Amino acid sequence: MSTATVKPTTVRIEKGLKEQATEFLDSVGLSLNSYLNLAVRQLVNQRKIPFEIVGRPEAPNEVTRRAMVIAEAHELGILPDDSSSFDNVDDLMSFLDED
């Protein structure tokens, strides 16, 4: 590609995000500029965004947070763990069949 055909473009990226992206891209041998060119080229070739766009994972709701705290308290021995445990399926099935 001739430099005469390249038009400089300014892209604004948050500092921390740019640093994280650059660190990863360096590890795979790409510059940020090369990656952006690659992504734009694929956008044009495929006529779609060339990767899946996903949202941030949802924060646990109140019920889930409480369950996580209780589970951690059991793990740390803060709360006694009075739940049943089983070493094999037969014991579990017997427990479930009890009235």
XYZ file of C-alpha atoms in Angstrom:
99
model
C 0.000 0.000 0.000
C 1.414 3.336 -1.005
C 1.592 6.061 1.633
C 0.065 8.420 -0.946
C -3.206 6.471 -0.645
C -3.274 6.592 3.151
C -5.237 9.401 4.779
C -4.384 10.145 8.412
C -7.354 9.751 10.754
C -7.663 10.692 14.399
C -9.292 8.170 16.711
C -10.038 9.089 20.303
C -9.641 6.206 22.752
C -9.694 6.400 26.540
C -6.138 6.280 27.905
C -6.555 3.150 30.047
C -8.431 1.324 27.295
C -5.749 2.206 24.759
C -3.012 0.967 27.102
C -4.817 -2.351 27.669
C -5.453 -2.822 23.955
C -1.878 -1.923 23.041
C -0.494 -4.334 25.636
C -2.562 -7.210 24.233
C -1.899 -6.328 20.605
C 1.852 -6.125 21.291
C 1.692 -9.655 22.691
C 0.274 -10.935 19.382
C 2.550 -8.837 17.193
C 0.105 -6.157 16.034
C 0.139 -2.413 16.460
C -3.046 -0.576 17.334
C -2.947 1.044 13.903
C -2.618 -2.361 12.167
C -5.512 -3.762 14.188
C -7.760 -0.818 13.375
C -6.933 -1.141 9.672
C -7.625 -4.879 9.860
C -10.971 -4.332 11.614
C -12.071 -1.645 9.148
C -11.009 -3.786 6.164
C -13.084 -6.701 7.501
C -16.032 -4.359 8.073
C -15.881 -3.351 4.413
C -15.267 -6.898 3.103
C -17.946 -8.610 5.199
C -20.414 -5.707 5.264
C -20.938 -6.371 8.974
C -19.111 -5.820 12.238
C -16.507 -8.606 12.152
C -16.864 -9.670 15.778
C -19.579 -10.382 18.315
C -20.585 -7.401 20.411
C -21.378 -8.409 23.985
C -22.407 -6.341 26.953
C -20.787 -6.402 30.338
C -21.916 -9.267 32.504
C -24.808 -8.302 34.726
C -24.079 -7.655 38.367
C -25.579 -10.285 40.652
C -29.020 -9.378 41.987
C -29.783 -9.163 45.711
C -30.792 -12.837 46.051
C -27.629 -14.025 44.279
C -25.394 -11.690 46.332
C -26.902 -13.016 49.567
C -26.396 -16.616 48.437
C -22.762 -15.838 47.568
C -22.153 -14.282 50.993
C -23.732 -17.257 52.762
C -21.709 -19.726 50.687
C -18.496 -17.860 51.505
C -19.416 -17.757 55.205
C -19.907 -21.539 55.123
C -16.533 -21.955 53.379
C -14.782 -19.812 55.985
C -16.485 -21.607 58.872
C -18.296 -18.471 60.014
C -21.669 -20.187 59.616
C -22.133 -23.882 60.294
C -22.782 -25.855 57.129
C -25.757 -27.999 58.046
C -26.560 -29.016 54.485
C -26.485 -32.687 53.593
C -23.603 -34.054 51.584
C -23.251 -37.373 49.824
C -20.363 -39.563 48.714
C -22.318 -41.400 46.040
C -25.512 -41.262 44.006
C -27.198 -44.110 45.903
C -26.993 -42.188 49.194
C -28.332 -39.059 47.491
C -31.239 -40.967 45.966
C -32.080 -42.560 49.320
C -32.104 -39.112 50.947
C -34.371 -37.726 48.217
C -36.768 -40.691 48.503
C -37.220 -40.167 52.273
C -40.518 -38.625 53.322
